[in-house]
mmCIF file of C-alpha atoms and ligand atoms in Angstrom:
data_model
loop_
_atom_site.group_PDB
_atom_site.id
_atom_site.type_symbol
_atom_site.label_atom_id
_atom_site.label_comp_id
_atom_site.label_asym_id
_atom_site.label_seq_id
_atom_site.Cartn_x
_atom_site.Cartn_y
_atom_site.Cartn_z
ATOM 1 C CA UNK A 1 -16.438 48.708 -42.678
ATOM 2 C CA UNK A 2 -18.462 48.049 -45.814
ATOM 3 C CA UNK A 3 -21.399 50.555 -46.494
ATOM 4 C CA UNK A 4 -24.683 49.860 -47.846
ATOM 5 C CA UNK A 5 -27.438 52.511 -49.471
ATOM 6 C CA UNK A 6 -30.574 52.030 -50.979
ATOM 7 C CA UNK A 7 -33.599 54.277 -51.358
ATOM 8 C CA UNK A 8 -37.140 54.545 -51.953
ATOM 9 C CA UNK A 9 -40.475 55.935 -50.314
ATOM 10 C CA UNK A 10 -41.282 53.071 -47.906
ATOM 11 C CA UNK A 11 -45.015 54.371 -47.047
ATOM 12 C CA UNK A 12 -47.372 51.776 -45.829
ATOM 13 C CA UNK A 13 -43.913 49.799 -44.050
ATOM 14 C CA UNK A 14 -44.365 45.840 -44.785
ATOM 15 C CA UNK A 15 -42.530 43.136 -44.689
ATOM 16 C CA UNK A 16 -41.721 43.156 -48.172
ATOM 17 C CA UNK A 17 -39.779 46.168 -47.162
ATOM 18 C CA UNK A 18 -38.055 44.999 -44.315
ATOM 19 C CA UNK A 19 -36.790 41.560 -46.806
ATOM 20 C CA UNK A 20 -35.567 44.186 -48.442
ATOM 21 C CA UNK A 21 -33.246 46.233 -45.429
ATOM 22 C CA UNK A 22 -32.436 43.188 -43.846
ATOM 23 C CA UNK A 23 -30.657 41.608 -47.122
ATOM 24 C CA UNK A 24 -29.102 44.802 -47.549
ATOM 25 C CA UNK A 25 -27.485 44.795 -44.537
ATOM 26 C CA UNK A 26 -26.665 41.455 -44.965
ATOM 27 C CA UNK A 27 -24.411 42.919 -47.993
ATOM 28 C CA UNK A 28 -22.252 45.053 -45.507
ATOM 29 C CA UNK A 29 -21.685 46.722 -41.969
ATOM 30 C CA UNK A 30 -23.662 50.196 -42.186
ATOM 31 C CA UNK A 31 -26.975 50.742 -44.208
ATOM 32 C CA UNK A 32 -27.600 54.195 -45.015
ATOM 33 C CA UNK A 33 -31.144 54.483 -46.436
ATOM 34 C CA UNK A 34 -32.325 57.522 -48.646
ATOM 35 C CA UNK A 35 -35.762 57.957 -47.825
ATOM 36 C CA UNK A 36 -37.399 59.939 -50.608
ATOM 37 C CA UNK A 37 -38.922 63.222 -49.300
ATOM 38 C CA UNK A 38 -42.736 64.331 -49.125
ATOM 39 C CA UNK A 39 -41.713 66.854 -52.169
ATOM 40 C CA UNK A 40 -39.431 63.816 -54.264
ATOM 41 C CA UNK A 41 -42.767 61.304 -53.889
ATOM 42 C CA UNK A 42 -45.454 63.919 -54.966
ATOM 43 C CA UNK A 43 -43.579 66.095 -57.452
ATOM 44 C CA UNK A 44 -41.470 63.293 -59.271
ATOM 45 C CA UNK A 45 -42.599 59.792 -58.241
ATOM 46 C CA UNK A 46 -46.201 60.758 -58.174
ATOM 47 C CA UNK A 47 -46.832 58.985 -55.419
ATOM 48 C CA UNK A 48 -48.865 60.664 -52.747
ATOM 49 C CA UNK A 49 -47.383 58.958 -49.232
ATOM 50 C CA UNK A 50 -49.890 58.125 -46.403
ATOM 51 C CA UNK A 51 -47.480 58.639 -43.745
ATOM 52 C CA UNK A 52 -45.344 62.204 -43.646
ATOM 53 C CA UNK A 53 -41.487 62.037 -44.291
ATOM 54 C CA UNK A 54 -40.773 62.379 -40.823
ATOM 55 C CA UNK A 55 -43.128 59.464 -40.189
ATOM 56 C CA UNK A 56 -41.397 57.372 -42.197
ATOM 57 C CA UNK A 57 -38.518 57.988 -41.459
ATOM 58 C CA UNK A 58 -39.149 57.388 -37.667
ATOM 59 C CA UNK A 59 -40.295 54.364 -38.729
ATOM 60 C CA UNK A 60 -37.037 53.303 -40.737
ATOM 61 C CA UNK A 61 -34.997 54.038 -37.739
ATOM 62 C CA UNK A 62 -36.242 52.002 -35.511
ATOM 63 C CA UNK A 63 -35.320 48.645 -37.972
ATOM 64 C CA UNK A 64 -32.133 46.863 -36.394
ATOM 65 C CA UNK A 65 -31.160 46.965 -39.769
ATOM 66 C CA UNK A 66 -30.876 50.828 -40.480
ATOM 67 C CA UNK A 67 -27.748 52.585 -39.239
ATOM 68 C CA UNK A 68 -28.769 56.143 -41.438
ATOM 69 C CA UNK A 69 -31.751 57.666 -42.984
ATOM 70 C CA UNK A 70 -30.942 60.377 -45.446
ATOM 71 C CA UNK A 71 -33.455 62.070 -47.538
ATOM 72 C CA UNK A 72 -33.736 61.513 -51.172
ATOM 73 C CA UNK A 73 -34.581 64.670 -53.199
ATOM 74 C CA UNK A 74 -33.855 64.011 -56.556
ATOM 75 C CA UNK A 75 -33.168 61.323 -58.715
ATOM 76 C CA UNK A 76 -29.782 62.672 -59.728
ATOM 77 C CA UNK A 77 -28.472 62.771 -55.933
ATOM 78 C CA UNK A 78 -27.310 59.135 -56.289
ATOM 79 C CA UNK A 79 -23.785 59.838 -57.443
ATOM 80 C CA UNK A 80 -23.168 61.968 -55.363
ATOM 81 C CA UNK A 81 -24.477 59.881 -52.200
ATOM 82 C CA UNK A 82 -21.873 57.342 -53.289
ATOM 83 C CA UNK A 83 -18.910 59.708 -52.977
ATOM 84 C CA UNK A 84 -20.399 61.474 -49.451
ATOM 85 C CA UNK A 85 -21.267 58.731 -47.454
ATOM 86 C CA UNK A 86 -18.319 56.502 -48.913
ATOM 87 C CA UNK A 87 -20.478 53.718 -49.972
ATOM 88 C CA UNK A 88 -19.355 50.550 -50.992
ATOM 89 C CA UNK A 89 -22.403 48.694 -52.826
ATOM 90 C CA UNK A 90 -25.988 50.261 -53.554
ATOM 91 C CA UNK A 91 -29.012 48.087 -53.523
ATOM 92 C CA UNK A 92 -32.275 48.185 -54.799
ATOM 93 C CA UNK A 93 -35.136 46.013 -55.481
ATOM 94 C CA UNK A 94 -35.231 43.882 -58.841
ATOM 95 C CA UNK A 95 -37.892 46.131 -60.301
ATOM 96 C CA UNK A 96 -35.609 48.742 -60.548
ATOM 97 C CA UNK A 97 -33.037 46.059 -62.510
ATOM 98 C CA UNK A 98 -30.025 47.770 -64.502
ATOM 99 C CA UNK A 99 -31.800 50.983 -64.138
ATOM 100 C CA UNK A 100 -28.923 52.040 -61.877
ATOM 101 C CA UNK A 101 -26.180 50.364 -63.669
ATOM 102 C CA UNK A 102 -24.304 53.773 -63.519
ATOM 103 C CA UNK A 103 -23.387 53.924 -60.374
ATOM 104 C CA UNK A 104 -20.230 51.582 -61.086
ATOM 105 C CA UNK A 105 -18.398 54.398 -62.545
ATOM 106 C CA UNK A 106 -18.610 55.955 -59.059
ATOM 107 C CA UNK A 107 -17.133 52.446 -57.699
ATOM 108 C CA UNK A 108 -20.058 51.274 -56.310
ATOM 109 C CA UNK A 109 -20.839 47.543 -56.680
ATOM 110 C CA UNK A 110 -24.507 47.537 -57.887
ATOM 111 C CA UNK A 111 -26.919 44.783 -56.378
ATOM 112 C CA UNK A 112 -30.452 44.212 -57.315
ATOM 113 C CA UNK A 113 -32.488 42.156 -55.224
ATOM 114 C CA UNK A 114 -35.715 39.871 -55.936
ATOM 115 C CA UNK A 115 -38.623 41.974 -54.459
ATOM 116 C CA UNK A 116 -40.928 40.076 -51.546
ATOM 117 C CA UNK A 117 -43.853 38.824 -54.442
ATOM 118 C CA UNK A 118 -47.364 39.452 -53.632
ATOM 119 C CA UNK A 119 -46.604 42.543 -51.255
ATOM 120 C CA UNK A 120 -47.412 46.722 -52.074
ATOM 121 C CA UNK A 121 -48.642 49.490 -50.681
ATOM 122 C CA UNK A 122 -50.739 49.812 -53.521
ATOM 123 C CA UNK A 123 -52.259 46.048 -52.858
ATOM 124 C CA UNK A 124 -52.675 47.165 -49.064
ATOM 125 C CA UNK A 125 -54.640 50.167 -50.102
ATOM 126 C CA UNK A 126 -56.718 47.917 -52.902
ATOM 127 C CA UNK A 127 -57.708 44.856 -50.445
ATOM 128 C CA UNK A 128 -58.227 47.635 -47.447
ATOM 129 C CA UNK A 129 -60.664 49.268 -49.999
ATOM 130 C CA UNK A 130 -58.885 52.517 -49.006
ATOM 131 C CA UNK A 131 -61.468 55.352 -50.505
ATOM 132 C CA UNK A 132 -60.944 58.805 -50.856
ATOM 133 C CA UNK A 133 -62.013 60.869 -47.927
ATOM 134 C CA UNK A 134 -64.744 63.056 -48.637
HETATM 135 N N1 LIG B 1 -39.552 46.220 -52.301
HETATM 136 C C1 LIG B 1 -39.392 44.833 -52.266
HETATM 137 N N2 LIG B 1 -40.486 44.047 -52.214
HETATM 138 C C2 LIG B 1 -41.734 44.586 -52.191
HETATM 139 C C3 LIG B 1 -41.895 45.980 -52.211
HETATM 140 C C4 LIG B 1 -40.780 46.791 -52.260
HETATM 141 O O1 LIG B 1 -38.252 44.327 -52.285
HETATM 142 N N3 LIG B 1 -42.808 43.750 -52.143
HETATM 143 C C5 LIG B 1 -38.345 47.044 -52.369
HETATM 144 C C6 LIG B 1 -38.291 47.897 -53.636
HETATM 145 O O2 LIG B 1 -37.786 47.133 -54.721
HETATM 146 C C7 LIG B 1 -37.339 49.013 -53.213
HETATM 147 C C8 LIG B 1 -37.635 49.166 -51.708
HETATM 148 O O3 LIG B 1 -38.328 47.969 -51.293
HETATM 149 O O4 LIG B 1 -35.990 48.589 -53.387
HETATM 150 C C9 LIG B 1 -38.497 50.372 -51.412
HETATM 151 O O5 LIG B 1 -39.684 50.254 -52.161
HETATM 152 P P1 LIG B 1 -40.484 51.608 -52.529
HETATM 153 O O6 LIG B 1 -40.712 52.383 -51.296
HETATM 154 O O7 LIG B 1 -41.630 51.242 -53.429
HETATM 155 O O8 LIG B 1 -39.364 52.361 -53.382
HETATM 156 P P2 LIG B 1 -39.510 53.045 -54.817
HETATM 157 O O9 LIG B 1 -40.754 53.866 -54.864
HETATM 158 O O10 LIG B 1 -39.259 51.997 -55.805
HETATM 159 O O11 LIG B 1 -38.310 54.123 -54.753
HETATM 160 O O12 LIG B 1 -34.507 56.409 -56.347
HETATM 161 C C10 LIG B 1 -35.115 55.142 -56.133
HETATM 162 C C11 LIG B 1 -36.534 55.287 -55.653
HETATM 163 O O13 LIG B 1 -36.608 56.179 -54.551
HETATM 164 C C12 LIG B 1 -37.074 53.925 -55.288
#
């Protein structure tokens, strides 16, 4: 049984994001996802989510792909992830290329994958002229 992880916020769920799961599957039996918490997105990613954690992550399990959703906390959780859910290969997008590189000393197989072009959140929110709420 070869596991899988990756992680990230996934607000705004597209398809780029589901390109994403699926090929990471595709790299092994099990997918655990880290889903990075309400807390992780504002306080360290800056990014301010428009769906709640628990949204999200009701959203992430209901992709055939996804066998786990875990939250992410912290950036340094990553090591240990490998060792407690006895992964086998981590995954992330291309735009996060050799940034986890590290994760081979656990005995993880790193994989970075080309990102789905022309699709954000952040373009979502520009071409739906998404304005601040008064
Ligand atoms: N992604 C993609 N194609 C897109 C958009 C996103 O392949 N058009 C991928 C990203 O590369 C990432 C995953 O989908 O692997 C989730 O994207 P985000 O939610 O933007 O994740 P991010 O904020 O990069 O968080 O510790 C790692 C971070 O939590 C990653």
């Amino acid at each position: 049984m070869r596991r899988v992880i990756t992680y990230g916020t996934f607000d705004l769920l597209h398809y780029g994001h589901i390109n994403l799961l699926r090929r990471a599957k595709a790299l092994g039996d099990y997918l655990v996802v880290a889903l990075s918490t309400d807390d992780f997105n504002w306080n360290q990613k800056r990014k301010k989510c428009y769906f709640s954690y628990e949204q999200r992550k009701a959203l992430l399990e209901s992709i055939r792909y996804v066998d786990l959703v875990i939250p992410e906390e912290n950036w340094e959780q990553k090591r240990t992830d490998i060792h407690e859910y006895h992964i086998d290969t981590f995954v992330m997008g291309d735009d996060w290329e050799g940034k986890f590189d590290f994760l081979k000393e656990e005995g993880a197989e790193v994989v970075y994958l080309p990102r789905t072009p022309e699709i954000s959140t952040t373009q979502i929110k520009s071409d739906l002229g998404v304005v601040k709420k008064d």
